[in-house]
Coordinates of C-alpha atoms and ligand atoms in Angstrom, one line a residue:
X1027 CA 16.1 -0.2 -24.9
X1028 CA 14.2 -2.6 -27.6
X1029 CA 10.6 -4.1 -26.7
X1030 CA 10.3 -7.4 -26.6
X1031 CA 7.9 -6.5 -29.9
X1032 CA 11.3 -5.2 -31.2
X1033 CA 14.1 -8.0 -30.9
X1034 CA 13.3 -11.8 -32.5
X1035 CA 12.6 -13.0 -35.8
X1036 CA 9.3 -14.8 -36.9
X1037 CA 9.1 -18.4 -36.6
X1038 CA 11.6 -18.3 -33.5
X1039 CA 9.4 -19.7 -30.5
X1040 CA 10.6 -20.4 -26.6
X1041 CA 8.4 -23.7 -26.3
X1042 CA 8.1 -27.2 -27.5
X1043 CA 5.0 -28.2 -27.1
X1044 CA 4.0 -32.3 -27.8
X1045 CA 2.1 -33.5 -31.1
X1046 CA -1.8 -32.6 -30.1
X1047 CA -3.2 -36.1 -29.7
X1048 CA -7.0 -35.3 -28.7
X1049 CA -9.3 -33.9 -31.6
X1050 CA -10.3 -29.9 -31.9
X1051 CA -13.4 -29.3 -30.7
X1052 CA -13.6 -26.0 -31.9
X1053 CA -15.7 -25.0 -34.4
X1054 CA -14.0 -23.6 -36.9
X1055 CA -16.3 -20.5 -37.3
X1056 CA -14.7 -20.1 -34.2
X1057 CA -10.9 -19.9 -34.7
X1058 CA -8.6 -17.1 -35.2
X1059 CA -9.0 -16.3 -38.9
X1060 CA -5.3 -14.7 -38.9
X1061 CA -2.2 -15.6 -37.3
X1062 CA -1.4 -13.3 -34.2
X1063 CA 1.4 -11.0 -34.1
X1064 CA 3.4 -12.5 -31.5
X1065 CA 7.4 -11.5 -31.5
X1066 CA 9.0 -14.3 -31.7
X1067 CA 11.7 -14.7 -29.1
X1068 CA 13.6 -17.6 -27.8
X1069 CA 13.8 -18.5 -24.2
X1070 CA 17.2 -16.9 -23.2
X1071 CA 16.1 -13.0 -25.2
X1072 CA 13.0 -13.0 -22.7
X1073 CA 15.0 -14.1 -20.0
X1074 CA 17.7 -11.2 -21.0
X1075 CA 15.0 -8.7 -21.8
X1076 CA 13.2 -8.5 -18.2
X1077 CA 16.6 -9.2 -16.5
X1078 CA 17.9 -6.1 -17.7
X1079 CA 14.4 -4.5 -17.1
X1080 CA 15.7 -5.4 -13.5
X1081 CA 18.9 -3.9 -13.3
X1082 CA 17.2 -0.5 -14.6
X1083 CA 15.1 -0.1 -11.4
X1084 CA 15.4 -0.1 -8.2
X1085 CA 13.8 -2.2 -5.5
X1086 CA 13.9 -3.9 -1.9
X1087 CA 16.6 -6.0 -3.0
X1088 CA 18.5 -3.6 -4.3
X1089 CA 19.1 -1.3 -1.4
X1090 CA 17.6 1.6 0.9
X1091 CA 13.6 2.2 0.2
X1092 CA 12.6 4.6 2.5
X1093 CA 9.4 5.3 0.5
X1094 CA 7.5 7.1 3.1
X1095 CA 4.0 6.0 3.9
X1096 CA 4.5 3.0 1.6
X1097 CA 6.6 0.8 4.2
X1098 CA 8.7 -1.0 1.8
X1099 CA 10.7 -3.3 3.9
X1100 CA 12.6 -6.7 3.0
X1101 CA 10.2 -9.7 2.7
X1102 CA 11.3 -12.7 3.4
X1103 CA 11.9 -15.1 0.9
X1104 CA 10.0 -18.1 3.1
X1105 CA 6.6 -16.7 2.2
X1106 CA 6.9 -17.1 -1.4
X1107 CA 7.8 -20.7 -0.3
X1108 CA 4.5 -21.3 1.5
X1109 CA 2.7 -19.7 -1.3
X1110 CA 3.8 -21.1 -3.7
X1111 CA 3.0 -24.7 -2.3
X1112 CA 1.1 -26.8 -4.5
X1113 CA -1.7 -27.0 -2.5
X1114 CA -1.9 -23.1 -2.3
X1115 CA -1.6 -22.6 -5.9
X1116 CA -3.5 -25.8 -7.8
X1117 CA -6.7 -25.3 -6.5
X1118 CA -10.0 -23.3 -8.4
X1119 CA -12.2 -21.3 -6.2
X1120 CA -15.4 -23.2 -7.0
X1121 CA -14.0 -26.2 -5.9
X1122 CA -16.2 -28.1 -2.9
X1123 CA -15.2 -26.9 0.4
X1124 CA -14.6 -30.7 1.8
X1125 CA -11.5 -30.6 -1.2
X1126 CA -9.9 -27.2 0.1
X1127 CA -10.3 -27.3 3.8
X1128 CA -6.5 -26.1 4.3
X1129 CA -7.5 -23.4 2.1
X1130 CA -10.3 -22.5 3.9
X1131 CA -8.5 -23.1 7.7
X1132 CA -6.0 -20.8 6.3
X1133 CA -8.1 -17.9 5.9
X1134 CA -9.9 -18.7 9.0
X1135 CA -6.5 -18.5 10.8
X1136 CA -5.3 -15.3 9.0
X1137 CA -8.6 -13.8 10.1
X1138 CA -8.6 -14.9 13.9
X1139 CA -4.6 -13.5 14.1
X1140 CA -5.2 -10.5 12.5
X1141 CA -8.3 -9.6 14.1
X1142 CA -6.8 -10.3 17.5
X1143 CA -3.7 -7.9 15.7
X1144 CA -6.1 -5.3 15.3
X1145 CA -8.9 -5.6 18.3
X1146 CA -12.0 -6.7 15.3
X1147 CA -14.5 -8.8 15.6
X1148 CA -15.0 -10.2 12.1
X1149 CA -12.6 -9.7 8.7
X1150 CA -13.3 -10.0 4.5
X1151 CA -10.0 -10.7 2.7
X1152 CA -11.9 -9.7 -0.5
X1153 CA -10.2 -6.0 -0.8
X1154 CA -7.5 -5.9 -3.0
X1155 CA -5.3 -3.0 -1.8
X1156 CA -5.3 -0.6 0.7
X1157 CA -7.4 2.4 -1.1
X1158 CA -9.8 -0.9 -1.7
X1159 CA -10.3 -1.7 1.5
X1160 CA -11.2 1.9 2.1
X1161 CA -14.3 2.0 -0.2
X1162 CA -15.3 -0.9 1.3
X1163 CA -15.4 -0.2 4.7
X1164 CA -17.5 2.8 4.0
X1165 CA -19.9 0.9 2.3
X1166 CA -20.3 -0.9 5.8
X1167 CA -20.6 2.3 7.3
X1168 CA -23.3 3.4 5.1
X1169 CA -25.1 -0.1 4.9
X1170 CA -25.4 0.5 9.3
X1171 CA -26.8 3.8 8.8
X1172 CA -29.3 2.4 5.9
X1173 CA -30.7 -0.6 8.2
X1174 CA -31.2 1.6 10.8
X1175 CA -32.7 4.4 8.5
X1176 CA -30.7 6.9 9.4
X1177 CA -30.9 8.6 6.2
X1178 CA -29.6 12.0 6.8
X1179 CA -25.8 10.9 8.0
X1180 CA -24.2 11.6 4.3
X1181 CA -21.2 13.0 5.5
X1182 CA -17.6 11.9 6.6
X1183 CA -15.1 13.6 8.2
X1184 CA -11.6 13.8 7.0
X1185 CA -8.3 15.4 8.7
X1186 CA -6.4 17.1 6.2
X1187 CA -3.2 15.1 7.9
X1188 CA -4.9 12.1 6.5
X1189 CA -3.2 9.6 3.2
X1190 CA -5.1 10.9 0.2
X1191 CA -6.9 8.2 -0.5
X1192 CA -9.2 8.5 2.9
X1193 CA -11.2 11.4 0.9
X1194 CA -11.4 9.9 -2.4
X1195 CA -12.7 6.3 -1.0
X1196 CA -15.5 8.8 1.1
X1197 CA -16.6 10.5 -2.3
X1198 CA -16.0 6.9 -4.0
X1199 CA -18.8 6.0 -1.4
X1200 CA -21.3 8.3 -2.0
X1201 CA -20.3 10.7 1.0
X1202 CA -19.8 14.4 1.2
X1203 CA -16.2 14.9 2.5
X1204 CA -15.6 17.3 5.7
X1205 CA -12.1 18.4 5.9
X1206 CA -10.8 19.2 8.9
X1207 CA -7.2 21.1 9.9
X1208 CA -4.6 19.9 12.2
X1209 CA -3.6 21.7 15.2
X1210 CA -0.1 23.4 15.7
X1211 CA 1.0 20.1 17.3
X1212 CA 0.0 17.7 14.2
X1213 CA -2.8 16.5 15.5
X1214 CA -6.6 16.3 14.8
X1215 CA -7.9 19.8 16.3
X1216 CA -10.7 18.7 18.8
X1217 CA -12.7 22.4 18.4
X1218 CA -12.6 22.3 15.0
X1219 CA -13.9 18.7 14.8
X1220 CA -16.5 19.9 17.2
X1221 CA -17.9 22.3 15.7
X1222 CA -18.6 19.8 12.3
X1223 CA -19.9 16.8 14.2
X1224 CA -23.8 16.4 14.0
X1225 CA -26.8 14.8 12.9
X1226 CA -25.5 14.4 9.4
X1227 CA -22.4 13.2 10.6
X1228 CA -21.7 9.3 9.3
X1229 CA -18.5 8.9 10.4
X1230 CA -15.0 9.9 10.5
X1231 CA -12.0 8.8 8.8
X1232 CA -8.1 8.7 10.3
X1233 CA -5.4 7.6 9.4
X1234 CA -3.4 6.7 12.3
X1235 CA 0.0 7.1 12.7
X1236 CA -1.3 10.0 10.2
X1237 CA 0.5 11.6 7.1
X1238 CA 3.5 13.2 9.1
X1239 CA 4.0 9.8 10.9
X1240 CA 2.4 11.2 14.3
X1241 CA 0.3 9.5 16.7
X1242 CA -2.6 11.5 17.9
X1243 CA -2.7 11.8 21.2
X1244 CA -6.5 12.8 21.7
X1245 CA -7.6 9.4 20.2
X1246 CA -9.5 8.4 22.6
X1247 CA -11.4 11.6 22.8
X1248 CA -12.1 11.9 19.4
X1249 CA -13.6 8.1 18.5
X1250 CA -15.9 9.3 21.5
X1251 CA -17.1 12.3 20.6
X1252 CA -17.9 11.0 17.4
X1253 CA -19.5 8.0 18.8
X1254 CA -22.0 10.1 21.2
X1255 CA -22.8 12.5 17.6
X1256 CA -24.0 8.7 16.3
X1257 CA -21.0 8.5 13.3
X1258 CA -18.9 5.7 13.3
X1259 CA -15.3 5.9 13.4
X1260 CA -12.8 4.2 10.7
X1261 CA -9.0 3.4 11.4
X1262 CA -6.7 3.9 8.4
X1263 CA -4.4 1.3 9.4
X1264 CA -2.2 0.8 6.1
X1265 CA 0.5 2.0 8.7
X1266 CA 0.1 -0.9 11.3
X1267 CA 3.5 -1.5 11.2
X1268 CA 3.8 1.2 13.8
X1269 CA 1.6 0.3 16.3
X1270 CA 1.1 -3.7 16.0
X1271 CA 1.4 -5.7 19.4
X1272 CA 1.1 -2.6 21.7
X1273 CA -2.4 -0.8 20.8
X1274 CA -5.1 -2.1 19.4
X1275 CA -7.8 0.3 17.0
X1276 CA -10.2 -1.6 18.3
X1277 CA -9.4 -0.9 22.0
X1278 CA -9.8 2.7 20.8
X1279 CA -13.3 2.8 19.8
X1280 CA -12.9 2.4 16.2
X1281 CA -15.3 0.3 14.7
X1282 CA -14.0 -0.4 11.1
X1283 CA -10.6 -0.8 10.2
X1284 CA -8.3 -1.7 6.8
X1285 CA -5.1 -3.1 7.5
X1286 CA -2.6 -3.5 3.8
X1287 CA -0.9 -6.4 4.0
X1288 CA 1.1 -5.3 1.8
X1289 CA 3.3 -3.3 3.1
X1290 CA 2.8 -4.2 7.0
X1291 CA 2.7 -8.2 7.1
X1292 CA 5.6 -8.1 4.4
X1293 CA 3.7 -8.9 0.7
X1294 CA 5.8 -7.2 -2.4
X1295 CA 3.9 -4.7 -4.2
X1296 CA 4.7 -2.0 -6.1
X1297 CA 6.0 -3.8 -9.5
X1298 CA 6.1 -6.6 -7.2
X1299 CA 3.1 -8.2 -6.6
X1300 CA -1.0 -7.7 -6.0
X1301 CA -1.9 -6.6 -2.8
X1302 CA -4.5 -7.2 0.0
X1303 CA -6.4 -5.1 2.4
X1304 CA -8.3 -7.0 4.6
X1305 CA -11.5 -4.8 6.2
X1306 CA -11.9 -5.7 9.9
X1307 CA -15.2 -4.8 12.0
X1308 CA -16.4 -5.0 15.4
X1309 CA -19.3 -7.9 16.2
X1310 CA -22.1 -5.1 14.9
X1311 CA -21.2 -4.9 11.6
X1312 CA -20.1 -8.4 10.6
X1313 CA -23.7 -9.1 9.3
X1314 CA -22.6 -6.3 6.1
X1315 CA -19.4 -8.0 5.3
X1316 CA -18.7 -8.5 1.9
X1317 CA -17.9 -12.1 0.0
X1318 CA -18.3 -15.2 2.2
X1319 CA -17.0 -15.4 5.4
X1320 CA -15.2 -19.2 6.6
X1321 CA -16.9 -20.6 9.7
X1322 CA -15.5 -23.3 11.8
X1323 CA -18.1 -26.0 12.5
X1324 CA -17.6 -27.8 16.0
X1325 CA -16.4 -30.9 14.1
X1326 CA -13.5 -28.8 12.5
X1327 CA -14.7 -28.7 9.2
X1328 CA -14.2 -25.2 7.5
X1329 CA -17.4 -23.5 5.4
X1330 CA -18.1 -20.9 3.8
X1331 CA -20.7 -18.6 4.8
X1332 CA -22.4 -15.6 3.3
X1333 CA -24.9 -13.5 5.1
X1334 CA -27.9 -12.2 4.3
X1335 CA -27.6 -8.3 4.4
X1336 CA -24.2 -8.6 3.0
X1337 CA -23.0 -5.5 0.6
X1338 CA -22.4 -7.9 -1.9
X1339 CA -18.6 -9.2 -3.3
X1340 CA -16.2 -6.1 -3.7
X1341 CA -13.8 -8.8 -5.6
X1342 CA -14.2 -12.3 -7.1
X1343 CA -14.1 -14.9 -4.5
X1344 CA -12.0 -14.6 -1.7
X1345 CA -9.2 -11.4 -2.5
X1346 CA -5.6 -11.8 -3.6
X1347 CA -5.4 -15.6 -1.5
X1348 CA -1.8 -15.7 -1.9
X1349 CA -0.9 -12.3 -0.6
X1350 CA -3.1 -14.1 2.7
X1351 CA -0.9 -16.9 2.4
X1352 CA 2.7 -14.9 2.9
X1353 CA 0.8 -12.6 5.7
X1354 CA 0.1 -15.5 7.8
X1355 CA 3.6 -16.7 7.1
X1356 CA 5.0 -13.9 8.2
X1357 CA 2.9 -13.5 11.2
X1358 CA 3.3 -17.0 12.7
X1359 CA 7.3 -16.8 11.7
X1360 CA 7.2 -13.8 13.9
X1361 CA 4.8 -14.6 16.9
X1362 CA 3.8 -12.3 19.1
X1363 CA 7.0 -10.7 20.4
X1364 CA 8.0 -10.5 17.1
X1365 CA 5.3 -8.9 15.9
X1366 CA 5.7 -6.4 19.1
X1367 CA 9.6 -5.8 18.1
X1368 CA 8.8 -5.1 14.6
X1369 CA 6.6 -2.2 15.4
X1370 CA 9.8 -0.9 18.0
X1371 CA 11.9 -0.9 15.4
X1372 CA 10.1 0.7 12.7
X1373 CA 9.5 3.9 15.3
X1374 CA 13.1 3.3 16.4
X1375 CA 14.8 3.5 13.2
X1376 CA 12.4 6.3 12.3
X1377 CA 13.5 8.1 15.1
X1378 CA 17.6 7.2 15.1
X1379 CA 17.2 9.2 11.3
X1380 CA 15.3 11.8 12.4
X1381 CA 17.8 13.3 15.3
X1382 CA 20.5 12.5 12.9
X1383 CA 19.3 14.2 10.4
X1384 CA 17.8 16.8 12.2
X1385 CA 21.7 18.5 12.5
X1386 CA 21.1 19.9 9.0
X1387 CA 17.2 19.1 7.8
X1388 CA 14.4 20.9 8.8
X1389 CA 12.3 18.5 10.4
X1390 CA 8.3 19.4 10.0
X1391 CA 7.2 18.4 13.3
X1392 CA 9.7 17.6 15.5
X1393 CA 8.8 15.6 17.8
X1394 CA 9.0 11.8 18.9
X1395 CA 7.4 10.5 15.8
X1396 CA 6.2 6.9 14.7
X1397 CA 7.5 4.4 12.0
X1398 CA 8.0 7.9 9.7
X1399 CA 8.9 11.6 9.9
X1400 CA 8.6 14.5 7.2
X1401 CA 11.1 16.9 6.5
X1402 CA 10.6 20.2 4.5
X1403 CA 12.5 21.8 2.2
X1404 CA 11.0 25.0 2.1
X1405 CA 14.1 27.3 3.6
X1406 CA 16.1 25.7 1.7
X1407 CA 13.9 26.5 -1.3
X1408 CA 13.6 30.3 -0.3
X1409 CA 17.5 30.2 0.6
X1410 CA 19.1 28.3 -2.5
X1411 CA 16.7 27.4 -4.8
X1412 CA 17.0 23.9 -4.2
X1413 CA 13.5 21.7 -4.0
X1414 CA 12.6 18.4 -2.4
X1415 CA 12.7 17.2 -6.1
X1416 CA 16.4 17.9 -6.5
X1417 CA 16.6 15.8 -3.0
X1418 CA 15.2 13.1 -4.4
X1419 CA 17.0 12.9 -7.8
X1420 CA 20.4 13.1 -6.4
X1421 CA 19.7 10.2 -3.9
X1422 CA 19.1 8.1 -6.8
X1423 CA 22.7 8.5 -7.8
X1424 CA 23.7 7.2 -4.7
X1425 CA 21.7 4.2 -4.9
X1426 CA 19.2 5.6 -2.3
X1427 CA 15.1 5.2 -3.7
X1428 CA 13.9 8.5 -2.9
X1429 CA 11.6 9.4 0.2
X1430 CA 7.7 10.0 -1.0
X1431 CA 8.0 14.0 -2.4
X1432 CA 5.4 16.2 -1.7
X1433 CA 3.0 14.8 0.9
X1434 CA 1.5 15.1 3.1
X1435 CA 0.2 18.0 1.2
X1436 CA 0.3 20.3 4.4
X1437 CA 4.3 20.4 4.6
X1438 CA 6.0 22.8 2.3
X1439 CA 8.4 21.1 -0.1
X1440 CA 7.8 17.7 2.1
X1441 CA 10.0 14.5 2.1
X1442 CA 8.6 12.0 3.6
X1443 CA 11.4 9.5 5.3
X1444 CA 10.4 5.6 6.4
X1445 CA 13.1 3.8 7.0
X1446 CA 11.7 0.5 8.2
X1447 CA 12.6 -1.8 10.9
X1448 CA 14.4 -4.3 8.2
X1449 CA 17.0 -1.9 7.6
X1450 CA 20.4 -2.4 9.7
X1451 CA 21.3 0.7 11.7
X1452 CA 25.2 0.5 9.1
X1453 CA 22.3 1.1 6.1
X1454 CA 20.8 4.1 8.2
X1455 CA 24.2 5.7 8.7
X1456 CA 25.4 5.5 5.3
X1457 CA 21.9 6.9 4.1
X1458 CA 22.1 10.0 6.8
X1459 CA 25.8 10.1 5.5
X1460 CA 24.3 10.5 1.6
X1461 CA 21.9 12.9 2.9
X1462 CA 24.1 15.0 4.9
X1463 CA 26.3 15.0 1.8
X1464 CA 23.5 15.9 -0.8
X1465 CA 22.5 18.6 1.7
X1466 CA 26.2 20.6 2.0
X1467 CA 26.2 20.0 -1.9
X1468 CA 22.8 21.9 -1.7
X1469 CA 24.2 24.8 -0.1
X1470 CA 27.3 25.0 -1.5
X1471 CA 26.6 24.6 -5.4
X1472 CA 22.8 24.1 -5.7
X1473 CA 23.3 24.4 -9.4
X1474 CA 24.4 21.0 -9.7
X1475 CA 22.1 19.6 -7.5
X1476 CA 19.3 20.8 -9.9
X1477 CA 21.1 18.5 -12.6
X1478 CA 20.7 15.1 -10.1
X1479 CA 20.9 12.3 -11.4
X1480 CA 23.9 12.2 -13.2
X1481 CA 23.9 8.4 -13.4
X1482 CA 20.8 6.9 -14.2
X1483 CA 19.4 5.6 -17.3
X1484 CA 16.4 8.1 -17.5
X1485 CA 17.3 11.5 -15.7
X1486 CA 14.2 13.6 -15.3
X1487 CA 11.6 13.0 -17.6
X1488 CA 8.5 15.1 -18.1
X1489 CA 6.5 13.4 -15.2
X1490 CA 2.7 15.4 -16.5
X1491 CA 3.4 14.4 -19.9
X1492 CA 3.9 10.9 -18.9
X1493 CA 1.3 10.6 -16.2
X1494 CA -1.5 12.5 -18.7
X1495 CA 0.0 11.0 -22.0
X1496 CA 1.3 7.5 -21.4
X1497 CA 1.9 5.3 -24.4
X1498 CA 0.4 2.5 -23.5
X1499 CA 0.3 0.8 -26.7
X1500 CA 2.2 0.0 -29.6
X1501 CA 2.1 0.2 -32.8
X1502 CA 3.8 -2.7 -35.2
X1503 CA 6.1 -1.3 -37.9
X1504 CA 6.0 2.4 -37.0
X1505 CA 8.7 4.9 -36.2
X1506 CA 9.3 6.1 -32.8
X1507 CA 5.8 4.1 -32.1
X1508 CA 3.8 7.3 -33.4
X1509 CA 0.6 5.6 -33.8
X1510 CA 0.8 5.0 -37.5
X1511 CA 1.3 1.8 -37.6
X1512 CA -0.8 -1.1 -37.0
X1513 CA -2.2 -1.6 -33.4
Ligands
PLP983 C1 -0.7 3.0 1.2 C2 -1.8 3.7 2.0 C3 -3.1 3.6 1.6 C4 -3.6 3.0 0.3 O1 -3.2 1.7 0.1 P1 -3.1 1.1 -1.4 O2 -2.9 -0.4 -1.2 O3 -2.0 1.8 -2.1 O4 -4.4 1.4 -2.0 C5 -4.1 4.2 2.5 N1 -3.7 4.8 3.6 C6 -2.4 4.9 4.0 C7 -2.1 5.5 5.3 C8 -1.4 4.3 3.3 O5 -0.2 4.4 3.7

């Protein structure tokens, strides 16, 4: 396929743009001294060019996502309405507050409801995704320890059943990371973390449902014994959408908390949009919040309010404002037994695949799991040489995206299967139908399955070469873009 830097022909231009009628104030010291290499294109070969970009991928609207640990369910379409109100989108973030009070109610709202969602205190939107808000709740963590000059707590602890970024956003932070191993059953192992917990420790991170989509069961336990050996404990809760209107992390004894709302409260990402991961905190630790904070005065005005021992902004202004925008949507569209079904039917759809499937897959743990299960690969591997790879490229021939591929890192050949609640239980049985199918295909002639995908428009490129070589630029007028042409 061409580049938009490929198709056109100079002088062609999409726009018509009115005589200028005001004088240049630029000087002319000032002004581009050469004309820039734009392609030019007219309207409809842009519109063509990204439309068939489109057709090559594969998203939400396109059919079955079950993207484990990345929740990719349906958004609805009424919170790109709100957001893209007017009033939502013409405004500058240094405008007075008395000219963007609806702005500024708005976030005050989104804070309250998802603070009561999650059982916080206080909330910053300022975090821009998940791995973000991460980073940024550590640095709360840290900035407790520092104001009470506790200077020795330099270590956080990690379950190896934890999403991958929890140890790099601890190193990110200036922490030593602890790993710890799981227990037979899936869960945090209570000796082992034990035996790490002490006066160095500053906290400890989890990520709840964890990596193979399990609740753990000793939660309570553990946020108190790391409590009484002074750390503080942090909720991964990216994966809310399991646990939303019936526990509470707060409730649990977890003291900071990022939530995406990307992926739970139903905000495109991917190749579809910025993201948001609001940090929530309990009462103690508002005072460290980043960015400025909306209060409520008693005459329903809205301000904006930054506090003293603050870290300091971990984004400009107040985050990705519109993501906030189709969260709350989404929340008040659902209310409260909404947002209470929504979790039962991302664990119930998890769980209507997982028995199905469990006739042929090897299913890691297999147990009642939450909105995601893992299954692994690794007898069939020893058996027929097939891998979770070869999975995964023959579902894309069958219009299926392919489950996340080897993670959690602790399951052998791992495919990691979230359907979501926005899938109909006819789309589940037509996936476990694909998936049976790919399956007896694996047995029976796992030399085709190797080939998978038959059908696609890239088969199976060279993913280290692309992730350590991307071409990222181009070069005008060279062959095959080999870098010897102009940039
Ligand atoms: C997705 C995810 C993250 C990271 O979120 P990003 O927005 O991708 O940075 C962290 N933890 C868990 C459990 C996740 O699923």
């Amino acid at each position: 396929m061409k580049l938009l830097f490929e198709k056109g022909n100079t002088g062609r231009k999409s726009s018509i743009l009115p005589e200028n009628d005001v004088p240049s104030v630029i000087p002319k010291c000032a002004l581009r001294q050469k004309e820039m290499r734009l392609p030019g294109l007219s309207e409809s070969e842009i519109s063509r060019h990204y439309s068939s970009l489109a057709k090559r991928a594969h998203g939400v609207n396109d059919g079955f996502y079950p993207l484990g640990s990345c929740t990719m369910k349906y958004n609805p379409k009424i919170n790109e309405e709100t957001a893209s109100l007017s009033g939502f989108t013409k405004i500058h973030p240094l405008q007075p507050e008395n000219t963007v009070q609806g702005c500024l109610k708005l976030l005050y709202i989104a804070e309250k409801y998802l603070c009561e969602i999650t059982g916080m205190d206080a909330m910053t939107m300022q975090p821009a995704a998940g791995a973000h808000g991460e980073f940024t709740g550590l640095l709360l963590i840290k900035a407790y320890h520092e104001s009470r000059n506790d200077k020795k707590r330099d270590k956080i602890i990690v379950p190896d059943s934890a999403h991958g970024t929890n140890p790099a956003s601890a190193a990110m932070a200036g922490f030593k990371v602890i790993s710890i191993p799981s227990g037979k059953d899936g869960c945090v192992d209570i000796v082992k973390l034990k035996e790490v917990l002490g006066e160095d420790t500053a906290g400890l991170m989890l990520t709840n449902p964890n990596t193979l989509g399990l609740f753990d069961k000793n939660i309570l336990e553990i946020t108190k014994m790391v409590h009484e050996a002074g750390g503080l404990n942090y909720y991964d809760g990216a994966n809310l959408n399991a646990v939303m209107g019936i526990v509470r992390p707060g409730d649990m004894g977890f003291d900071v908390i990022h939530i995406n709302l990307h992926k739970t409260f139903s905000a495109p990402h991917g190749g579809g949009g910025p993201g948001s991961g609001p940090v929530g905190c309990k009462d103690f630790l508002k005072k460290f919040l980043p960015g400025k904070i909306v209060v409520k005065q008693e005459d329903d005005i809205y301000m904006l309010h930054k506090t003293e021992e603050s870290i300091g902004d971990v984004k400009s202004f107040y985050g990705n404002f519109q993501v906030v925008v189709k969260a709350l949507t989404y929340i008040i569209m659902l209310g409260k037994n909404g947002i209470l079904e929504t979790a039962e039917n991302a664990v119930l759809n998890a769980n209507y695949m997982r028995v199905k499937l469990s006739d042929c897959y090897d299913v890691a743990y297999d147990r009642t799991c939450m909105h995601e299960f893992v299954v692994t690969m690794k007898n069939m591997k020893k058996e027929h040489g097939v891998l979770a790879l070869d999975i995964a490229k023959a579902l894309l021939d069958y219009g299926v995206h392919p489950p996340t591929i080897y993670f959690p890192l602790i399951v052998h050949e791992a495919l990691m299967i979230e359907p979501t609640e926005t899938e109909t239980k006819e789309t589940l049985d037509e996936a476990i139908c694909v998936f049976k199918d790919i399956y007896k295909k694996a047995e029976e002639a796992p030399e085709k399955v190797h080939e998978y995908p038959y059908n696609t428009v890239v088969r199976r490129p060279d993913e280290v070469l692309a992730a350590t070589k991307p071409k990222l630029q181009y070069y005008m007028g060279s062959k095959n873009n080999t870098g010897k042409g102009v940039l």
